[in-house]
């Protein structure tokens, strides 16, 4: 209402079904209520976390996602298919076509066959759907649900391990498979921790035994572990923390 009073015209809300930063999920049902009341398009970004709806322990967090007008997903993130494989699901395909269709006469096809260049900005494209279709045929929806549930359980296990140690601090334990933490040995001063963790990340990435990314949470540098590999085991979690601790000591004494 304030935007409209200021002469602006709200058209859409982009909600998140699992942020890449921490795996946080927006209150989708409440946002859908707002969009319905205000006549706004509801887009849900489920690029990483959308498939978490398949896991029994997190299904309740996705209430309202079925009300979205569009949903973005990247199966190459948490459906275990090779890069690249991204997609968007839309409730009204004609609205999508009306938005993007700008086809010269030599490409126009007025038949009923789908012409995917009219549904997005890209024209020539590869057959990305094949690898996803084949994987679904092999694993099945129930198989995917079990693998995703297991990844989430492994994240909980990693978080429990971090809580038990004095040389690591848990910074964010999201509902999905992302854990954010930092290396903070007792001998390190608080004002050293950001630079220490930046250096630790660089060293471990160069050595190649484990691979994490970083993010910033509450103005603190965080290490980000995202479990999206069905081969990850409990033993890998122990190896991760021991590798980080050993590398951290080398960084401190360098």
mmCIF file of N, CA and C in Angstrom, residues 18-84:
data_model
loop_
_atom_site.group_PDB
_atom_site.id
_atom_site.type_symbol
_atom_site.label_atom_id
_atom_site.label_comp_id
_atom_site.label_asym_id
_atom_site.label_seq_id
_atom_site.Cartn_x
_atom_site.Cartn_y
_atom_site.Cartn_z
ATOM 1 N N UNK A 18 14.498 -22.092 0.619
ATOM 2 C CA UNK A 18 15.826 -22.610 0.906
ATOM 3 C C UNK A 18 16.911 -21.726 0.332
ATOM 4 N N UNK A 19 17.359 -20.740 1.104
ATOM 5 C CA UNK A 19 18.392 -19.837 0.608
ATOM 6 C C UNK A 19 19.712 -20.577 0.438
ATOM 7 N N UNK A 20 20.512 -20.110 -0.509
ATOM 8 C CA UNK A 20 21.823 -20.720 -0.729
ATOM 9 C C UNK A 20 22.764 -20.381 0.423
ATOM 10 N N UNK A 21 22.502 -19.301 1.121
ATOM 11 C CA UNK A 21 23.356 -18.878 2.222
ATOM 12 C C UNK A 21 23.285 -19.844 3.401
ATOM 13 N N UNK A 22 22.061 -20.087 3.894
ATOM 14 C CA UNK A 22 21.887 -20.906 5.096
ATOM 15 C C UNK A 22 20.820 -21.987 4.956
ATOM 16 N N UNK A 23 20.068 -21.981 3.858
ATOM 17 C CA UNK A 23 18.968 -22.930 3.714
ATOM 18 C C UNK A 23 17.674 -22.457 4.354
ATOM 19 N N UNK A 24 17.585 -21.187 4.711
ATOM 20 C CA UNK A 24 16.371 -20.661 5.341
ATOM 21 C C UNK A 24 15.201 -20.689 4.362
ATOM 22 N N UNK A 25 14.012 -20.933 4.891
ATOM 23 C CA UNK A 25 12.798 -21.017 4.079
ATOM 24 C C UNK A 25 11.822 -19.940 4.537
ATOM 25 N N UNK A 26 11.361 -19.131 3.600
ATOM 26 C CA UNK A 26 10.403 -18.079 3.922
ATOM 27 C C UNK A 26 9.047 -18.670 4.313
ATOM 28 N N UNK A 27 8.225 -17.905 5.052
ATOM 29 C CA UNK A 27 6.851 -18.341 5.363
ATOM 30 C C UNK A 27 5.984 -18.265 4.108
ATOM 31 N N UNK A 28 6.019 -19.297 3.319
ATOM 32 C CA UNK A 28 5.446 -19.256 1.972
ATOM 33 C C UNK A 28 3.937 -19.058 1.981
ATOM 34 N N UNK A 29 3.249 -19.677 2.918
ATOM 35 C CA UNK A 29 1.792 -19.549 2.938
ATOM 36 C C UNK A 29 1.368 -18.118 3.252
ATOM 37 N N UNK A 30 2.039 -17.488 4.202
ATOM 38 C CA UNK A 30 1.715 -16.104 4.545
ATOM 39 C C UNK A 30 2.023 -15.167 3.377
ATOM 40 N N UNK A 31 3.129 -15.419 2.704
ATOM 41 C CA UNK A 31 3.473 -14.596 1.542
ATOM 42 C C UNK A 31 2.460 -14.803 0.428
ATOM 43 N N UNK A 32 2.010 -16.043 0.254
ATOM 44 C CA UNK A 32 0.986 -16.323 -0.761
ATOM 45 C C UNK A 32 -0.318 -15.604 -0.436
ATOM 46 N N UNK A 33 -0.665 -15.526 0.849
ATOM 47 C CA UNK A 33 -1.864 -14.778 1.249
ATOM 48 C C UNK A 33 -1.740 -13.312 0.839
ATOM 49 N N UNK A 34 -0.576 -12.725 1.092
ATOM 50 C CA UNK A 34 -0.340 -11.329 0.729
ATOM 51 C C UNK A 34 -0.461 -11.134 -0.780
ATOM 52 N N UNK A 35 0.163 -12.023 -1.535
ATOM 53 C CA UNK A 35 0.125 -11.899 -2.996
ATOM 54 C C UNK A 35 -1.296 -12.031 -3.520
ATOM 55 N N UNK A 36 -2.053 -12.936 -2.926
ATOM 56 C CA UNK A 36 -3.443 -13.118 -3.350
ATOM 57 C C UNK A 36 -4.264 -11.871 -3.058
ATOM 58 N N UNK A 37 -4.058 -11.295 -1.882
ATOM 59 C CA UNK A 37 -4.825 -10.113 -1.496
ATOM 60 C C UNK A 37 -4.451 -8.890 -2.330
ATOM 61 N N UNK A 38 -3.190 -8.801 -2.733
ATOM 62 C CA UNK A 38 -2.701 -7.620 -3.444
ATOM 63 C C UNK A 38 -2.624 -7.808 -4.956
ATOM 64 N N UNK A 39 -2.969 -8.994 -5.441
ATOM 65 C CA UNK A 39 -2.910 -9.237 -6.878
ATOM 66 C C UNK A 39 -1.495 -9.272 -7.426
ATOM 67 N N UNK A 40 -0.574 -9.880 -6.693
ATOM 68 C CA UNK A 40 0.833 -9.929 -7.082
ATOM 69 C C UNK A 40 1.227 -11.329 -7.546
ATOM 70 N N UNK A 41 2.150 -11.392 -8.465
ATOM 71 C CA UNK A 41 2.721 -12.659 -8.916
ATOM 72 C C UNK A 41 3.639 -13.188 -7.818
ATOM 73 N N UNK A 42 3.490 -14.456 -7.463
ATOM 74 C CA UNK A 42 4.358 -15.068 -6.459
ATOM 75 C C UNK A 42 5.354 -16.002 -7.139
ATOM 76 N N UNK A 43 6.613 -15.605 -7.090
ATOM 77 C CA UNK A 43 7.691 -16.463 -7.591
ATOM 78 C C UNK A 43 8.430 -17.051 -6.401
ATOM 79 N N UNK A 44 8.681 -18.341 -6.430
ATOM 80 C CA UNK A 44 9.427 -19.009 -5.367
ATOM 81 C C UNK A 44 10.757 -19.496 -5.928
ATOM 82 N N UNK A 45 11.832 -19.079 -5.284
ATOM 83 C CA UNK A 45 13.168 -19.540 -5.660
ATOM 84 C C UNK A 45 13.472 -20.813 -4.875
ATOM 85 N N UNK A 46 13.352 -21.935 -5.559
ATOM 86 C CA UNK A 46 13.690 -23.218 -4.960
ATOM 87 C C UNK A 46 14.911 -23.824 -5.622
ATOM 88 N N UNK A 47 15.794 -22.966 -6.122
ATOM 89 C CA UNK A 47 16.937 -23.438 -6.911
ATOM 90 C C UNK A 47 17.735 -24.498 -6.168
ATOM 91 N N UNK A 48 18.076 -24.215 -4.921
ATOM 92 C CA UNK A 48 18.761 -25.216 -4.098
ATOM 93 C C UNK A 48 17.767 -26.034 -3.282
ATOM 94 N N UNK A 49 16.924 -25.353 -2.515
ATOM 95 C CA UNK A 49 16.186 -26.038 -1.463
ATOM 96 C C UNK A 49 14.807 -26.540 -1.803
ATOM 97 N N UNK A 50 14.308 -26.252 -2.996
ATOM 98 C CA UNK A 50 12.936 -26.636 -3.308
ATOM 99 C C UNK A 50 12.655 -28.115 -3.148
ATOM 100 N N UNK A 51 13.641 -28.953 -3.485
ATOM 101 C CA UNK A 51 13.415 -30.397 -3.408
ATOM 102 C C UNK A 51 13.420 -30.911 -1.978
ATOM 103 N N UNK A 52 13.741 -30.061 -1.017
ATOM 104 C CA UNK A 52 13.652 -30.467 0.382
ATOM 105 C C UNK A 52 12.248 -30.846 0.797
ATOM 106 N N UNK A 53 11.268 -30.473 -0.005
ATOM 107 C CA UNK A 53 9.884 -30.845 0.275
ATOM 108 C C UNK A 53 9.696 -32.358 0.219
ATOM 109 N N UNK A 54 10.601 -33.057 -0.438
ATOM 110 C CA UNK A 54 10.490 -34.512 -0.541
ATOM 111 C C UNK A 54 10.835 -35.213 0.763
ATOM 112 N N UNK A 55 11.614 -34.572 1.624
ATOM 113 C CA UNK A 55 12.039 -35.195 2.876
ATOM 114 C C UNK A 55 10.966 -35.018 3.943
ATOM 115 N N UNK A 56 10.636 -36.099 4.598
ATOM 116 C CA UNK A 56 9.531 -36.072 5.559
ATOM 117 C C UNK A 56 9.756 -35.063 6.672
ATOM 118 N N UNK A 57 11.010 -34.928 7.144
ATOM 119 C CA UNK A 57 11.256 -34.071 8.302
ATOM 120 C C UNK A 57 11.163 -32.580 7.981
ATOM 121 N N UNK A 58 11.121 -32.210 6.696
ATOM 122 C CA UNK A 58 11.054 -30.791 6.342
ATOM 123 C C UNK A 58 9.829 -30.427 5.505
ATOM 124 N N UNK A 59 8.970 -31.378 5.199
ATOM 125 C CA UNK A 59 7.828 -31.103 4.325
ATOM 126 C C UNK A 59 6.952 -29.975 4.847
ATOM 127 N N UNK A 60 6.755 -29.919 6.155
ATOM 128 C CA UNK A 60 5.867 -28.915 6.727
ATOM 129 C C UNK A 60 6.337 -27.490 6.527
ATOM 130 N N UNK A 61 7.628 -27.304 6.259
ATOM 131 C CA UNK A 61 8.169 -25.959 6.069
ATOM 132 C C UNK A 61 7.784 -25.365 4.721
ATOM 133 N N UNK A 62 7.261 -26.191 3.838
ATOM 134 C CA UNK A 62 6.973 -25.753 2.471
ATOM 135 C C UNK A 62 5.490 -25.471 2.227
ATOM 136 N N UNK A 63 4.699 -25.465 3.269
ATOM 137 C CA UNK A 63 3.275 -25.192 3.094
ATOM 138 C C UNK A 63 3.078 -23.857 2.381
ATOM 139 N N UNK A 64 2.338 -23.880 1.297
ATOM 140 C CA UNK A 64 2.098 -22.679 0.508
ATOM 141 C C UNK A 64 2.866 -22.642 -0.791
ATOM 142 N N UNK A 65 3.869 -23.513 -0.951
ATOM 143 C CA UNK A 65 4.646 -23.496 -2.192
ATOM 144 C C UNK A 65 3.775 -23.863 -3.386
ATOM 145 N N UNK A 66 2.725 -24.641 -3.108
ATOM 146 C CA UNK A 66 1.820 -25.051 -4.193
ATOM 147 C C UNK A 66 0.997 -23.889 -4.730
ATOM 148 N N UNK A 67 1.033 -22.751 -4.058
ATOM 149 C CA UNK A 67 0.281 -21.577 -4.487
ATOM 150 C C UNK A 67 1.119 -20.637 -5.360
ATOM 151 N N UNK A 68 2.360 -20.986 -5.601
ATOM 152 C CA UNK A 68 3.246 -20.120 -6.389
ATOM 153 C C UNK A 68 2.789 -20.035 -7.840
ATOM 154 N N UNK A 69 3.014 -18.882 -8.444
ATOM 155 C CA UNK A 69 2.782 -18.720 -9.882
ATOM 156 C C UNK A 69 3.950 -19.263 -10.691
ATOM 157 N N UNK A 70 5.136 -19.222 -10.113
ATOM 158 C CA UNK A 70 6.313 -19.785 -10.777
ATOM 159 C C UNK A 70 7.281 -20.286 -9.722
ATOM 160 N N UNK A 71 8.040 -21.293 -10.098
ATOM 161 C CA UNK A 71 8.986 -21.932 -9.183
ATOM 162 C C UNK A 71 10.263 -22.254 -9.946
ATOM 163 N N UNK A 72 11.381 -21.716 -9.479
ATOM 164 C CA UNK A 72 12.683 -21.998 -10.096
ATOM 165 C C UNK A 72 13.361 -23.137 -9.354
ATOM 166 N N UNK A 73 13.964 -24.050 -10.104
ATOM 167 C CA UNK A 73 14.681 -25.176 -9.516
ATOM 168 C C UNK A 73 15.941 -25.459 -10.323
ATOM 169 N N UNK A 74 16.989 -25.880 -9.626
ATOM 170 C CA UNK A 74 18.238 -26.301 -10.262
ATOM 171 C C UNK A 74 18.494 -27.760 -9.899
ATOM 172 N N UNK A 75 18.025 -28.703 -10.694
ATOM 173 C CA UNK A 75 18.268 -30.116 -10.375
ATOM 174 C C UNK A 75 19.743 -30.479 -10.255
ATOM 175 N N UNK A 76 20.638 -29.670 -10.854
ATOM 176 C CA UNK A 76 22.061 -29.981 -10.707
ATOM 177 C C UNK A 76 22.572 -29.673 -9.301
ATOM 178 N N UNK A 77 21.764 -29.026 -8.476
ATOM 179 C CA UNK A 77 22.188 -28.755 -7.103
ATOM 180 C C UNK A 77 21.876 -29.930 -6.178
ATOM 181 N N UNK A 78 20.606 -30.305 -6.044
ATOM 182 C CA UNK A 78 20.266 -31.300 -5.014
ATOM 183 C C UNK A 78 19.493 -32.488 -5.582
ATOM 184 N N UNK A 79 19.473 -32.609 -6.873
ATOM 185 C CA UNK A 79 18.929 -33.822 -7.479
ATOM 186 C C UNK A 79 20.040 -34.620 -8.154
ATOM 187 N N UNK A 80 21.284 -34.227 -7.866
ATOM 188 C CA UNK A 80 22.457 -35.044 -8.175
ATOM 189 C C UNK A 80 22.718 -35.259 -9.665
ATOM 190 N N UNK A 81 22.231 -34.384 -10.518
ATOM 191 C CA UNK A 81 22.513 -34.532 -11.945
ATOM 192 C C UNK A 81 23.645 -33.579 -12.328
ATOM 193 N N UNK A 82 24.361 -33.854 -13.416
ATOM 194 C CA UNK A 82 25.498 -33.013 -13.802
ATOM 195 C C UNK A 82 25.066 -31.594 -14.182
ATOM 196 N N UNK A 83 25.985 -30.666 -13.971
ATOM 197 C CA UNK A 83 25.795 -29.280 -14.406
ATOM 198 C C UNK A 83 25.759 -29.248 -15.931
ATOM 199 N N UNK A 84 24.953 -28.460 -16.566
ATOM 200 C CA UNK A 84 23.950 -27.619 -15.946
ATOM 201 C C UNK A 84 22.566 -28.195 -16.186
#
